[in-house]
Amino acid sequence: MCGIVGYIGPREAYPIIIEGLKRLEYRGYDSAGIALFDGSELKVCKTKGKVVDLEAKLYKEISSNGSIGIGHTRWATHGVPNDVNSHPHYSNSGNLVIIHNGIIENYDALRKELIKRGYVFKSDTDTEVLVNLIEEVKKQEDVKLGKAVQIALNQVVGAYAIAVFDKTQPNEIVIARLGSPLAIGVGKDEFFIASDASPFLEYTKNAIYLEDEEMAIIRLNKDIKIRKIKDDSLVDPYVQALKMNLDQIEKGGFEHFMLKEIYEQPRAITDTYRGRLNREEAIIKMSSVEDNMKKFLAADRIIIVACGTSWHAGLVAEYIFEDLARIPVEVEYASEFRYRNPIITEKDVVIAISQSGETADTLAAIKLAKSKGAFVFGVCNVVGSSIARETHAGAYTHAGPEIGVASTKAFTTQITVLSLIALRLARAKGTISSSDFRQHLLEFEMIPKKVEKALEADEHIKKIANIYKDVHNFLYLGRGYNFPVALEGALKLKEISYIHAEGYPAAEMKHGPIALIDENMPIVVIATKKGHYEKVVSNIQEIKSRKGKIIGIVTEGDVDVRALADHVIEVPETLEFLSPLLTTIPLQLLSYHIAVLLGKNVDQPRNLAKSVTVE
Ligand code: G6P
C-alpha cells in the first residue's frame, strides 16, 4: 500500500509528483508528502489527509521548486496518520529523505540500536528508522548513498519499496524493492519512479519494473544501474514498451471511477474473452492452459487462493469448476492458507486470483505452494505484476486499470477467465457434451449485451437506494452460484457505505440471521429462475412473515417473487453458471448509490486501500 512517485530530469518535479500521487491515491490516502530539491535547498512538506490537502499546504509553504523530487501517499501501518508520521522522513542530519511502502518488521530492534548511538526519532514509523540506519551505515562505512542503502537493506527484515535522496549527492535517487512494486519510467534525459506506471504514462511508455531484491541508482544524465541487493551483482535493465493509455485511467465523464468501472463491464468482459472464445469453431483457446493441459488434467484438485473480492470470484469458480469440469476445488483465504501448514502436493494445481497482482498474502501463499511442488496458475489484472511474474503460468483478465477501491469489473472479468478455463477443461475431460459446449459458448457471447441490459435498471436501483440508505444493517441471500454473489454484494455495501451487511446462503438464514429480521431489515435476495428458485421463494416467504423488507434480484418477467417482494430488480435470463455476471451488477449499483446518497467517498473509502502489500 502507499504510493511512491519520484522524478529526476530537466522538468519541474512538483506537478509531475502531485499529479502522479493523485493517480496513486488508490494505494492509500490517509496522508501525503513531498520532498523537492531546487539545486541548493531540500524542502519537505507533508500533511495528514489527501493529496489535495498537500497541495493546499504546499502552496503556503514552498515557493521555490526543483527538478528532483520524491512524493508519497500513505496507508498507515506503523504510527497513526498524522503530519509527523507522514512521509518523506528525514535522517537526523537532515541530509537524507526517504519514502517507503511496506513494513520493516525488525524496526524496533534497529530503532533501539540507533537510539543507543544517539539518534532521535520524531515519528512512530519504521520508515524513520530505515532512513537513519542508512545514514548510520553511510557514516560508519564511509560509503556513497547507493552502497549505504544496500548495506542497510541487508540488515532489514520485512517488505519495502523505497526511494531515497541525499542532498550531499544531489544528482541521484536510489530506489529498492522487496515485496512492494516499483517501476521506472525511462524518458529522454529524465527518469520517473512510481509504484505503478500511471504517474508517468503521459511522459513515457518505456518502463523498467524492478524485481524483488533489486535496487537501482538513478542518476541525472546517466544510465540506470540496477543491482541485486544481496550479492551486489549487476542486472541488465529490461525496458518494456507499455500499451496502456492515459484515458484508460481517467474518469471519462463519470462522477466516480467506481461508476465508470461498473459501466465498463460489458466492454471488459468482451475484452477478457476476445481471442480466447471462438464460437464459430466451437473452441476455447488459452495458450497458458493448453501449454499446461497435462498438469490441469492430472490434478487431484484445484486449490484457489485469494483475498477480498478476488476470493469471492474464487468461490464462484469453485461451483463452475466442480459443476462443469468435475474437478474438486478448495477455496482458501490466502492469509489463512499460508499460516496453517496446508497439505499441498505435486498433484495440486493452485490458482491465485488477484486484481492488483501485488497482494502480500496471496503472493506468500503462491510461494508456499511452489515450495511444495504444486503448479501455480495466476489470474491477475495488472500486467507484469508480482503475482503474474511469480506464478508458473497464468491468464490476464483484460479489465483495464481498476482505480475505484471497491472492486467491480475485476470481479466479473475474473469470473469470465475462470469460466473459460473451466469450460476448456470440461471439454478436454469430456464432462460436457459438444452440443452443451456450443450452447455455453453462444450464451457466453451474449453476456456483455445482457450486462448492458442489467445496467438499465440504474435509475430504479437509485430509488431503492434512497429508501434504504439510512438503515444500519443489510442481509444478502443467495444459493449455489449466487451465494458468493451475496457475499460480494454485502462486501460492496460495507466497503463504501459503512453500513453493516452480511451475506448468507439463503437456506442458512434459518440457522441464525432470521433472528435479526424485523420490519427495519432490508434483505437482498438473489432469486433468479435457474438455481433452486422454488427453495429461494420459500425463504422469501419466511422473511415476509417476519416483516423483513425484500429486494429481489430476479429474472426478467418473474411473477412469483414480484408478488412477495417489496422491490424487484430484473436481470436478463442466462445459464446458471453465467448468472453471477448479471446478478452482481444490481448489487454493485445498489451499494454505489447508497454510498453516494450518504455522501461517502466512494472511490476512496476510509481505511481501505486498493492494493494491500502488507500482511
Ligand atoms: C483489497 C481491496 C479489495 C480487493 C483485495 C484483494 O482489500 O480493497 O478490493 O479485493 O484487496 O486484492 P487483489 O488485488 O489481490 O485482488
XYZ file of C-alpha atoms and ligand atoms in Angstrom:
631
model
C 0.000 0.000 0.000
C 1.191 3.566 -0.124
C 2.049 5.227 -3.402
C 5.526 6.324 -4.378
C 6.436 8.862 -7.061
C 9.775 10.381 -7.978
C 11.284 12.480 -10.727
C 14.771 13.395 -11.845
C 15.309 15.334 -15.065
C 15.033 18.773 -16.639
C 11.328 19.447 -15.884
C 9.740 20.877 -12.763
C 9.302 17.916 -10.463
C 6.409 19.326 -8.449
C 3.493 18.988 -10.938
C 4.674 15.563 -12.054
C 4.794 14.312 -8.485
C 1.497 15.861 -7.381
C -0.435 14.556 -10.394
C 1.285 11.189 -10.015
C 0.302 10.982 -6.359
C -3.323 11.678 -7.294
C -3.238 8.684 -9.618
C -1.741 6.528 -6.909
C -4.146 7.556 -4.186
C -5.959 4.268 -4.641
C -2.975 2.748 -2.832
C -3.584 4.734 0.338
C -4.760 8.204 1.161
C -4.504 8.996 4.842
C -1.566 11.350 4.444
C 0.735 12.660 1.748
C 4.075 14.369 1.411
C 6.738 15.577 -0.969
C 10.448 16.414 -0.919
C 11.828 18.776 -3.556
C 15.423 19.773 -4.214
C 15.905 23.074 -6.001
C 19.644 22.836 -6.512
C 20.561 24.184 -3.122
C 17.803 23.502 -0.634
C 15.904 20.340 0.199
C 12.320 21.130 1.157
C 9.832 18.730 2.645
C 6.122 19.316 3.014
C 3.734 16.715 4.399
C 0.310 16.510 5.891
C -2.393 14.246 7.196
C -5.133 13.957 4.589
C -5.235 13.624 0.851
C -3.066 14.906 -1.948
C -5.352 17.960 -2.359
C -4.593 18.849 1.270
C -0.904 18.539 0.485
C -1.344 20.849 -2.497
C -3.029 23.468 -0.317
C -0.265 23.246 2.279
C 2.476 23.314 -0.325
C 1.062 26.471 -1.788
C 1.676 28.185 1.541
C 4.957 26.530 2.486
C 7.045 26.019 -0.624
C 7.666 28.758 -3.114
C 10.756 27.542 -4.956
C 10.654 24.391 -6.986
C 13.185 21.945 -8.307
C 13.703 19.246 -10.862
C 14.387 16.428 -8.434
C 11.782 15.197 -6.018
C 10.006 12.318 -4.350
C 6.406 12.087 -3.142
C 4.300 9.711 -1.131
C 0.677 8.942 -0.389
C 0.249 6.823 2.705
C -1.802 3.977 4.111
C -0.692 3.844 7.718
C 0.903 0.725 9.196
C 3.254 1.953 11.956
C 2.026 5.138 13.559
C -1.337 6.851 13.245
C -1.969 9.030 10.215
C -0.757 12.489 11.224
C 1.614 15.131 9.866
C 4.639 13.783 11.723
C 4.211 10.170 10.656
C 3.660 11.168 7.022
C 6.453 10.573 4.530
C 9.042 11.711 3.464
C 11.144 11.203 6.574
C 14.422 12.979 7.204
C 17.526 11.415 8.680
C 18.863 13.089 11.819
C 21.450 15.123 9.886
C 18.732 16.447 7.586
C 20.694 15.285 4.543
C 18.679 12.195 3.629
C 14.984 11.861 2.872
C 13.108 8.645 2.257
C 9.676 7.475 1.156
C 8.645 3.908 1.857
C 5.885 1.467 1.031
C 5.862 -1.676 3.177
C 6.798 -2.743 6.693
C 10.195 -3.077 8.338
C 9.485 -5.910 10.747
C 12.656 -5.615 12.844
C 12.334 -1.857 13.143
C 12.065 -1.930 16.927
C 15.430 -3.653 17.416
C 17.055 -1.350 14.850
C 15.492 1.694 16.494
C 16.814 0.732 19.930
C 20.285 0.248 18.496
C 20.185 3.635 16.766
C 18.928 5.346 19.936
C 21.975 3.907 21.753
C 24.089 5.600 19.114
C 22.442 8.927 19.782
C 19.710 9.004 17.149
C 16.494 10.806 17.964
C 13.138 9.876 16.426
C 10.288 12.250 15.819
C 7.758 9.818 14.398
C 6.424 6.380 15.328
C 7.259 4.961 11.923
C 9.501 2.117 10.837
C 10.488 4.341 7.893
C 12.275 6.913 10.022
C 14.296 4.038 11.467
C 15.322 2.943 7.992
C 16.495 6.371 6.839
C 18.597 6.753 9.977
C 20.006 3.278 9.561
C 21.116 4.272 6.058
C 22.654 7.430 7.459
C 24.488 5.499 10.152
C 25.832 2.978 7.634
C 26.941 5.811 5.374
C 28.850 7.389 8.244
C 30.329 4.204 9.694
C 31.368 2.641 6.399
C 32.214 5.920 4.688
C 30.331 4.932 1.547
C 28.116 6.646 -1.005
C 24.330 6.598 -0.737
C 23.765 3.572 -3.014
C 26.161 1.378 -1.062
C 24.754 2.566 2.255
C 21.211 1.714 1.130
C 22.377 -1.732 0.071
C 24.171 -2.476 3.350
C 21.237 -1.172 5.394
C 18.690 -3.219 3.460
C 20.686 -6.345 4.131
C 20.035 -5.727 7.831
C 16.325 -5.250 7.329
C 13.576 -7.847 7.682
C 10.284 -7.033 6.011
C 8.915 -5.604 2.805
C 9.686 -2.378 1.083
C 9.681 -0.198 -1.937
C 11.785 2.854 -1.141
C 13.159 5.959 -2.770
C 15.988 7.807 -1.022
C 17.545 11.165 -1.804
C 20.695 12.609 -0.289
C 21.282 16.333 -0.666
C 25.053 15.787 -0.462
C 24.780 13.706 -3.679
C 22.025 15.666 -5.363
C 22.220 14.133 -8.824
C 20.716 10.790 -7.935
C 17.815 8.952 -6.384
C 18.301 5.453 -5.011
C 15.371 3.053 -5.086
C 14.908 -0.549 -3.973
C 12.178 -3.138 -3.717
C 11.289 -6.272 -1.851
C 7.644 -7.265 -1.885
C 6.221 -3.896 -2.987
C 6.100 -2.812 -6.617
C 8.296 -0.167 -8.186
C 8.553 0.956 -11.810
C 10.985 3.320 -13.504
C 9.752 5.396 -16.443
C 12.601 5.964 -18.860
C 12.343 9.232 -20.789
C 14.856 11.241 -22.784
C 17.338 12.559 -20.212
C 14.805 12.014 -17.459
C 13.535 9.274 -15.185
C 10.298 8.754 -13.340
C 9.767 6.479 -10.370
C 6.378 5.153 -9.347
C 4.510 2.316 -7.659
C 2.797 1.675 -10.978
C 3.173 3.219 -14.402
C 0.144 5.542 -14.235
C 2.042 8.650 -12.985
C 4.389 8.697 -15.964
C 2.277 7.378 -18.837
C 1.862 10.801 -20.413
C 5.642 11.323 -20.448
C 6.958 7.937 -21.472
C 5.734 4.463 -22.345
C 9.131 2.889 -21.641
C 9.307 1.262 -18.249
C 11.584 -0.910 -16.199
C 9.949 -2.950 -13.453
C 12.295 -3.598 -10.590
C 12.288 -7.193 -9.381
C 12.282 -8.194 -5.725
C 15.646 -7.766 -4.033
C 16.830 -5.315 -6.651
C 17.902 -1.727 -6.226
C 18.619 0.989 -8.754
C 20.766 4.077 -8.684
C 19.110 6.614 -10.962
C 21.482 9.413 -11.953
C 20.764 12.542 -13.904
C 22.040 12.224 -17.485
C 23.490 8.791 -16.816
C 22.465 5.171 -17.295
C 20.489 3.414 -14.608
C 22.478 0.927 -12.576
C 20.434 -1.978 -11.255
C 21.973 -4.344 -8.726
C 20.930 -7.292 -6.621
C 20.704 -6.108 -3.036
C 22.104 -9.334 -1.611
C 25.150 -10.091 -3.738
C 25.745 -6.752 -5.496
C 25.666 -8.349 -8.960
C 24.684 -6.045 -11.840
C 21.358 -6.663 -13.598
C 20.717 -5.732 -17.239
C 17.793 -3.283 -17.264
C 14.883 -4.676 -19.268
C 12.918 -1.784 -20.788
C 9.313 -2.688 -21.653
C 7.057 -0.729 -24.001
C 3.749 -0.163 -22.187
C 0.468 -0.471 -24.075
C -1.723 1.289 -21.512
C -3.357 4.647 -22.346
C -3.913 7.623 -20.125
C -7.639 7.852 -20.916
C -7.982 4.297 -19.631
C -7.166 5.613 -16.181
C -9.309 8.746 -16.262
C -12.960 9.142 -15.305
C -14.358 9.680 -18.797
C -17.336 11.800 -17.763
C -18.483 9.602 -14.867
C -18.828 11.074 -11.411
C -16.702 8.359 -9.852
C -14.218 5.748 -11.007
C -16.394 3.080 -9.426
C -19.391 4.031 -11.568
C -17.230 4.216 -14.678
C -15.846 0.786 -13.920
C -19.316 -0.677 -13.294
C -20.377 0.635 -16.699
C -17.216 -0.650 -18.349
C -18.125 -4.249 -17.594
C -19.708 -5.155 -20.941
C -16.517 -3.990 -22.657
C -14.218 -5.514 -20.024
C -15.888 -8.932 -20.219
C -15.698 -8.838 -24.014
C -12.005 -7.911 -23.886
C -11.412 -10.764 -21.487
C -12.878 -13.484 -23.692
C -11.875 -11.904 -27.018
C -9.377 -14.090 -28.857
C -9.964 -16.910 -26.397
C -13.538 -17.909 -27.116
C -14.283 -18.855 -30.708
C -17.931 -19.717 -31.102
C -17.813 -20.462 -34.847
C -15.162 -23.094 -34.400
C -16.565 -24.092 -31.004
C -13.233 -23.806 -29.232
C -11.706 -22.046 -26.277
C -8.059 -21.309 -26.755
C -5.894 -20.063 -23.929
C -2.255 -20.750 -24.560
C -1.310 -20.903 -20.880
C -3.990 -23.551 -20.311
C -3.091 -25.522 -23.460
C 0.590 -25.486 -22.541
C -0.173 -26.892 -19.120
C -3.127 -29.085 -20.002
C -1.440 -32.234 -18.689
C -0.975 -30.651 -15.277
C -4.593 -29.494 -15.146
C -5.925 -32.875 -16.221
C -3.721 -34.798 -13.815
C -4.652 -32.578 -10.887
C -6.184 -34.274 -7.856
C -7.791 -30.985 -7.023
C -7.572 -27.269 -7.610
C -6.823 -25.005 -4.681
C -7.828 -21.385 -5.193
C -6.108 -18.740 -3.081
C -7.149 -15.090 -2.995
C -8.293 -12.225 -0.770
C -11.306 -9.915 -0.664
C -13.386 -9.671 -3.799
C -10.973 -11.975 -5.627
C -11.745 -14.628 -3.019
C -15.426 -14.266 -3.873
C -14.576 -14.794 -7.553
C -12.763 -17.929 -6.388
C -15.912 -19.158 -4.658
C -17.918 -18.675 -7.845
C -15.191 -20.569 -9.690
C -15.483 -23.454 -7.241
C -19.076 -24.000 -8.343
C -18.142 -23.651 -12.012
C -15.125 -25.986 -11.977
C -16.872 -28.661 -9.974
C -20.069 -28.439 -11.962
C -18.617 -28.260 -15.472
C -15.193 -29.899 -15.261
C -15.851 -32.181 -12.291
C -12.569 -31.251 -10.619
C -12.648 -30.912 -6.827
C -11.921 -27.351 -5.738
C -10.980 -25.798 -2.413
C -11.074 -22.047 -1.984
C -8.810 -20.560 0.640
C -8.220 -17.143 2.088
C -4.563 -16.653 1.168
C -3.860 -15.231 4.616
C -5.165 -18.359 6.366
C -3.723 -20.823 3.896
C -0.162 -19.597 4.266
C -0.128 -19.945 8.037
C -1.854 -23.224 8.627
C 0.623 -25.767 7.344
C -1.658 -26.818 4.477
C -1.349 -30.171 2.771
C -0.155 -29.426 -0.755
C 1.259 -31.990 -3.145
C 2.769 -32.013 -6.598
C -0.586 -33.197 -7.891
C -2.303 -29.997 -6.818
C -2.951 -27.104 -9.121
C -3.121 -23.820 -7.265
C -4.923 -20.888 -8.874
C -4.086 -17.494 -7.381
C -6.581 -14.734 -8.167
C -5.633 -11.099 -7.725
C -6.681 -7.883 -9.410
C -3.540 -5.979 -8.446
C -1.214 -8.939 -8.567
C 0.513 -7.442 -5.543
C -1.486 -8.658 -2.528
C 1.112 -9.754 0.019
C -0.854 -12.681 1.445
C -1.666 -14.085 -1.980
C 1.948 -13.731 -3.045
C 3.122 -15.545 0.078
C 0.567 -18.335 -0.490
C 1.924 -18.758 -4.027
C 5.487 -19.041 -2.787
C 4.418 -21.631 -0.237
C 2.544 -23.683 -2.856
C 5.530 -23.527 -5.202
C 7.874 -24.678 -2.469
C 5.691 -27.783 -2.031
C 5.884 -28.577 -5.714
C 2.394 -27.510 -6.807
C 1.795 -25.985 -10.214
C 0.654 -22.393 -9.654
C -1.503 -20.532 -12.160
C -2.256 -16.814 -11.795
C -5.363 -14.854 -12.722
C -4.323 -11.195 -12.488
C -5.437 -7.917 -13.951
C -2.277 -5.865 -13.665
C 0.134 -6.883 -16.384
C 3.653 -7.561 -15.190
C 2.587 -7.521 -11.527
C 4.455 -9.530 -8.906
C 1.903 -12.368 -8.864
C 1.857 -12.526 -12.654
C 5.613 -12.975 -12.560
C 5.759 -15.307 -9.587
C 3.288 -17.900 -10.933
C 4.299 -20.715 -13.319
C 1.698 -19.632 -15.871
C -1.411 -17.522 -15.932
C -4.153 -15.697 -17.775
C -4.786 -11.981 -17.538
C -8.223 -10.521 -17.072
C -8.222 -7.698 -19.561
C -10.362 -5.420 -17.431
C -8.100 -2.377 -17.863
C -6.943 -0.317 -14.883
C -9.316 -0.510 -11.926
C -8.961 2.627 -9.825
C -12.056 2.575 -7.565
C -11.014 0.875 -4.345
C -14.169 -1.256 -4.334
C -13.541 -3.877 -6.973
C -16.187 -4.256 -9.688
C -15.027 -5.049 -13.209
C -12.089 -7.037 -11.834
C -14.606 -9.400 -10.203
C -16.677 -10.042 -13.312
C -13.628 -10.446 -15.525
C -12.050 -12.860 -13.057
C -15.224 -14.950 -13.252
C -15.009 -14.685 -17.043
C -11.446 -16.046 -17.186
C -12.180 -18.786 -14.690
C -15.321 -19.826 -16.592
C -13.317 -20.054 -19.815
C -10.742 -22.258 -18.110
C -13.438 -24.465 -16.584
C -15.177 -24.841 -19.930
C -11.905 -25.666 -21.676
C -11.074 -28.309 -19.071
C -14.602 -29.682 -19.214
C -14.223 -30.137 -22.954
C -10.809 -31.781 -22.560
C -12.142 -34.135 -19.882
C -15.328 -34.869 -21.751
C -17.514 -33.794 -18.854
C -19.551 -31.590 -21.168
C -21.186 -32.705 -24.409
C -20.250 -30.896 -27.597
C -23.788 -29.556 -28.007
C -23.837 -28.190 -24.463
C -20.380 -26.732 -25.023
C -21.582 -24.902 -28.139
C -24.642 -23.690 -26.293
C -22.490 -22.400 -23.420
C -20.213 -20.501 -25.821
C -23.206 -18.992 -27.557
C -24.619 -17.817 -24.255
C -21.221 -16.554 -23.107
C -21.063 -14.234 -26.096
C -24.426 -12.772 -25.173
C -23.308 -11.813 -21.672
C -21.931 -8.318 -22.480
C -25.287 -7.331 -24.064
C -27.102 -8.770 -21.065
C -24.857 -6.844 -18.664
C -25.794 -3.715 -20.622
C -29.447 -4.623 -20.105
C -28.875 -5.149 -16.375
C -27.269 -1.691 -16.190
C -30.515 -0.165 -17.485
C -32.009 -0.682 -14.030
C -29.664 2.008 -12.674
C -32.311 4.712 -12.069
C -34.710 2.220 -10.493
C -31.913 0.990 -8.197
C -31.128 4.568 -7.206
C -34.718 4.977 -5.999
C -34.452 1.806 -3.925
C -31.133 3.053 -2.540
C -32.823 6.237 -1.430
C -35.424 4.280 0.560
C -32.854 2.183 2.463
C -29.841 4.469 2.708
C -30.362 5.193 6.406
C -30.679 1.642 7.731
C -27.897 0.178 9.864
C -27.953 -3.410 8.648
C -28.476 -5.305 5.418
C -28.709 -9.004 4.715
C -27.820 -10.573 1.343
C -29.001 -14.065 0.474
C -28.245 -16.336 -2.471
C -27.887 -20.023 -3.240
C -25.462 -22.063 -5.312
C -23.609 -19.910 -7.820
C -25.236 -16.868 -6.317
C -24.195 -17.446 -2.723
C -20.744 -15.890 -3.399
C -22.543 -13.053 -5.186
C -24.486 -12.415 -1.958
C -21.156 -12.249 -0.093
C -19.788 -9.857 -2.684
C -22.915 -7.657 -2.560
C -22.591 -7.386 1.219
C -18.881 -6.618 0.960
C -19.505 -3.842 -1.584
C -22.033 -2.195 0.720
C -19.761 -2.416 3.776
C -16.741 -1.116 1.919
C -18.179 2.095 0.595
C -21.252 2.986 2.680
C -20.038 1.647 6.080
C -23.431 0.004 6.598
C -23.106 -3.364 8.257
C -24.057 -6.112 5.832
C -23.809 -9.886 5.825
C -24.039 -12.371 3.020
C -25.512 -15.817 3.689
C -26.541 -18.919 1.787
C -30.310 -18.422 1.610
C -31.111 -21.683 3.374
C -28.725 -20.916 6.234
C -30.841 -17.910 7.117
C -32.970 -20.017 9.409
C -29.895 -21.024 11.424
C -29.213 -17.596 12.807
C -29.745 -14.482 10.687
C -33.513 -14.977 10.787
C -33.349 -13.723 14.379
C -32.298 -10.321 13.023
C -35.279 -9.921 10.745
C -37.891 -7.330 11.578
C -39.636 -4.538 9.693
C -36.384 -2.498 9.648
C -34.222 -5.105 7.989
C -33.775 -4.947 4.199
C -32.867 -8.304 2.705
C -31.487 -8.565 -0.790
C -32.398 -11.977 -2.154
C -30.903 -13.268 -5.382
C -33.784 -15.290 -6.768
C -33.128 -15.854 -10.447
C -35.098 -18.519 -12.285
C -32.356 -21.129 -12.529
C -30.829 -22.470 -9.372
C -33.127 -23.595 -6.583
C -35.700 -20.981 -7.445
C -38.587 -22.596 -5.550
C -36.435 -23.045 -2.450
C -35.420 -19.392 -2.538
C -39.065 -18.385 -2.953
C -39.804 -20.339 0.247
C -37.010 -18.422 2.003
C -38.617 -15.204 0.800
C -41.934 -16.346 2.309
C -40.140 -16.878 5.625
C -38.733 -13.360 5.502
C -42.102 -11.932 4.546
C -43.850 -13.498 7.504
C -41.307 -11.781 9.771
C -41.945 -8.421 8.093
C -38.481 -8.086 6.567
C -38.158 -5.773 3.556
C -37.385 -7.803 0.442
C -35.350 -6.583 -2.506
C -35.451 -9.417 -5.023
C -32.899 -9.793 -7.818
C -34.996 -11.691 -10.322
C -35.057 -12.940 -13.885
C -36.866 -10.707 -16.393
C -40.590 -11.379 -16.354
C -40.588 -13.012 -12.906
C -44.015 -13.197 -11.302
C -43.684 -15.204 -8.079
C -41.045 -13.139 -6.310
C -42.617 -9.918 -7.554
C -45.818 -10.899 -5.746
C -43.948 -11.231 -2.455
C -41.107 -8.712 -2.591
C -41.152 -5.022 -1.707
C -38.970 -4.297 -4.729
C -37.627 -6.336 -7.591
C -34.681 -5.640 -9.849
C -34.664 -7.631 -13.062
C -31.689 -9.130 -14.856
C -31.842 -11.000 -18.177
C -32.131 -14.751 -18.179
C -28.964 -16.777 -18.735
C -27.363 -20.122 -17.979
C -26.897 -20.743 -14.287
C -23.074 -20.734 -14.325
C -23.065 -17.329 -16.013
C -25.704 -15.796 -13.765
C -23.193 -14.225 -11.293
C -22.017 -11.990 -14.138
C -25.515 -10.486 -14.233
C -26.734 -10.655 -10.635
C -23.596 -8.844 -9.431
C -24.462 -5.730 -11.446
C -27.505 -4.503 -9.446
C -25.673 -5.185 -6.191
C -22.749 -3.024 -7.297
C -25.137 -0.235 -8.296
C -27.138 -0.500 -5.073
C -24.065 -0.075 -2.887
C -22.759 2.694 -5.142
C -25.959 4.741 -4.910
C -26.376 4.235 -1.171
C -22.801 5.430 -0.593
C -23.238 8.458 -2.868
C -26.553 9.378 -1.221
C -24.831 9.162 2.167
C -22.115 11.491 0.925
C -19.342 8.915 1.308
C -16.117 8.966 -0.645
C -16.964 6.131 -2.995
C -13.613 5.809 -4.731
C -11.539 6.106 -1.598
C -13.458 4.590 1.318
C -11.971 5.101 4.758
C -9.287 2.701 5.996
C -9.175 0.681 2.784
C -6.596 0.500 0.038
C -6.759 -0.943 -3.416
C -3.590 -2.895 -3.190
C -2.646 -4.473 0.119
C 1.068 -5.158 0.036
C 1.363 -5.750 3.769
C 0.236 -8.772 5.781
C -8.103 -5.005 -1.038
C -9.062 -4.305 -1.963
C -10.147 -5.276 -2.431
C -9.504 -6.490 -3.076
C -8.500 -7.161 -2.145
C -7.683 -8.203 -2.874
O -8.734 -5.318 0.149
O -9.652 -3.193 -1.310
O -10.979 -4.637 -3.355
O -10.495 -7.407 -3.418
O -7.569 -6.190 -1.650
O -6.902 -7.569 -3.844
P -6.360 -8.238 -5.152
O -5.636 -7.129 -5.858
O -5.420 -9.322 -4.713
O -7.491 -8.766 -5.928
